[in-house]
Short mmCIF file of C-alpha atoms in Angstrom, two decimals:
data_model
loop_
_atom_site.label_atom_id
_atom_site.label_comp_id
_atom_site.label_asym_id
_atom_site.label_seq_id
_atom_site.Cartn_x
_atom_site.Cartn_y
_atom_site.Cartn_z
CA MET A 6 20.40 7.57 24.52
CA GLU A 7 18.48 5.02 22.44
CA ASN A 8 17.50 5.04 18.79
CA PRO A 9 13.83 5.53 17.84
CA LEU A 10 11.60 2.45 17.96
CA ILE A 11 10.81 0.77 14.62
CA THR A 12 7.68 -1.32 14.07
CA VAL A 13 6.64 -2.99 10.83
CA GLN A 14 2.94 -2.88 10.09
CA HIS A 15 1.18 -4.37 7.07
CA GLU A 16 1.56 -1.35 4.80
CA HIS A 17 4.02 0.88 6.66
CA ILE A 18 7.14 1.03 8.75
CA VAL A 19 6.54 3.25 11.78
CA ILE A 20 9.43 4.98 13.54
CA THR A 21 8.65 6.56 16.92
CA SER A 22 11.07 8.68 18.95
CA LYS A 23 11.15 9.15 22.72
CA ALA A 24 9.71 12.64 22.11
CA HIS A 25 6.67 10.91 20.55
CA LYS A 26 7.44 12.19 17.07
CA GLN A 27 6.45 9.63 14.51
CA LEU A 28 7.46 9.01 10.91
CA ARG A 29 5.74 6.50 8.63
CA LEU A 30 7.64 4.97 5.74
CA HIS A 31 5.96 3.23 2.84
CA VAL A 32 8.27 1.07 0.73
CA SER A 33 7.17 -0.15 -2.69
CA HIS A 34 8.39 -0.88 -6.18
CA TYR A 35 8.28 2.36 -8.17
CA LEU A 36 5.53 1.98 -10.79
CA GLN A 37 7.24 4.07 -13.50
CA THR A 38 10.48 2.08 -13.22
CA PRO A 39 9.84 -1.26 -11.47
CA ALA A 40 13.60 -1.81 -11.24
CA HIS A 41 13.62 0.77 -8.42
CA LEU A 42 12.34 0.81 -4.87
CA LEU A 43 10.60 3.89 -3.50
CA CYS A 44 10.41 4.90 0.15
CA GLN A 45 7.87 7.65 0.90
CA PHE A 46 7.61 9.51 4.21
CA ALA A 47 4.79 10.91 6.35
CA GLU A 48 4.97 12.63 9.73
CA ASN A 49 2.07 11.53 11.90
CA GLU A 50 -0.67 11.48 9.22
CA ASN A 51 0.74 14.27 7.01
CA ASN A 52 2.49 13.34 3.78
CA LEU A 53 5.92 14.99 3.65
CA PHE A 54 6.02 14.80 -0.16
CA ALA A 55 9.51 13.35 0.11
CA ALA A 56 10.92 10.09 -1.15
CA VAL A 57 14.16 8.24 -1.67
CA PHE A 58 14.89 5.73 -4.43
CA ALA A 59 17.28 2.83 -4.91
CA ASN A 60 17.78 -0.07 -7.30
CA SER A 61 15.29 -2.83 -6.48
CA HIS A 62 18.13 -5.21 -5.60
CA ASP A 63 19.94 -2.69 -3.38
CA THR A 64 17.89 -2.48 -0.19
CA PRO A 65 21.02 -1.49 1.81
CA GLN A 66 21.29 1.68 -0.32
CA LEU A 67 17.59 2.41 0.25
CA ALA A 68 18.11 1.93 4.00
CA ARG A 69 21.09 4.33 3.99
CA ARG A 70 19.12 6.97 2.11
CA ALA A 71 16.03 6.52 4.29
CA THR A 72 18.13 6.75 7.48
CA SER A 73 19.73 9.94 6.19
CA PHE A 74 16.28 11.44 5.68
CA ILE A 75 15.03 10.19 9.07
CA ARG A 76 17.97 11.93 10.78
CA ALA A 77 16.53 15.27 9.67
CA TYR A 78 13.42 14.60 11.79
CA LEU A 79 14.45 12.40 14.68
CA PHE A 80 17.50 12.15 16.94
CA ILE A 81 19.46 8.99 16.17
CA ALA A 82 22.05 7.95 18.74
CA ASP A 83 23.70 5.18 16.69
CA VAL A 84 23.39 5.74 12.93
CA GLY A 85 24.93 2.36 12.02
CA ALA A 86 22.49 0.45 14.22
CA MET A 87 19.62 2.52 12.85
CA GLU A 88 20.60 1.70 9.25
CA ILE A 89 20.62 -2.00 10.10
CA ALA A 90 17.21 -1.74 11.80
CA VAL A 91 15.75 0.21 8.86
CA LEU A 92 17.18 -2.37 6.42
CA GLN A 93 15.60 -5.22 8.40
CA ALA A 94 12.27 -3.36 8.48
CA ILE A 95 12.40 -2.69 4.72
CA ASP A 96 13.17 -6.35 3.99
CA ALA A 97 10.35 -7.51 6.30
CA SER A 98 7.91 -5.03 4.78
CA LEU A 99 8.70 -6.15 1.23
CA ARG A 100 8.62 -9.83 2.19
CA ASN A 101 5.17 -9.50 3.80
CA ARG A 102 3.51 -7.85 0.80
CA PRO A 103 3.08 -8.98 -2.78
CA ARG A 104 4.99 -6.98 -5.39
CA SER A 105 2.69 -4.36 -6.92
#
């Protein structure tokens, strides 16, 4: 069994499972406390009104928290590999956008 597919788009990270369920993640610097990163979730086009936070210099912690949340929605075969893939996607997403 494989982990869901992760693609990094300009504004979002999209995670798609074999069952065609899709989560969108939006990672940004939290406006109220810029020292924190915020990861918000949407399923298909519906906002889930859920988020995870981490220190702005601790993207591995944000990836762990995001992966934990993702596991509630999608089957993940290899959690460790998924955390690494989410971390790489978060880093790529932040690198490709200016800090707001």
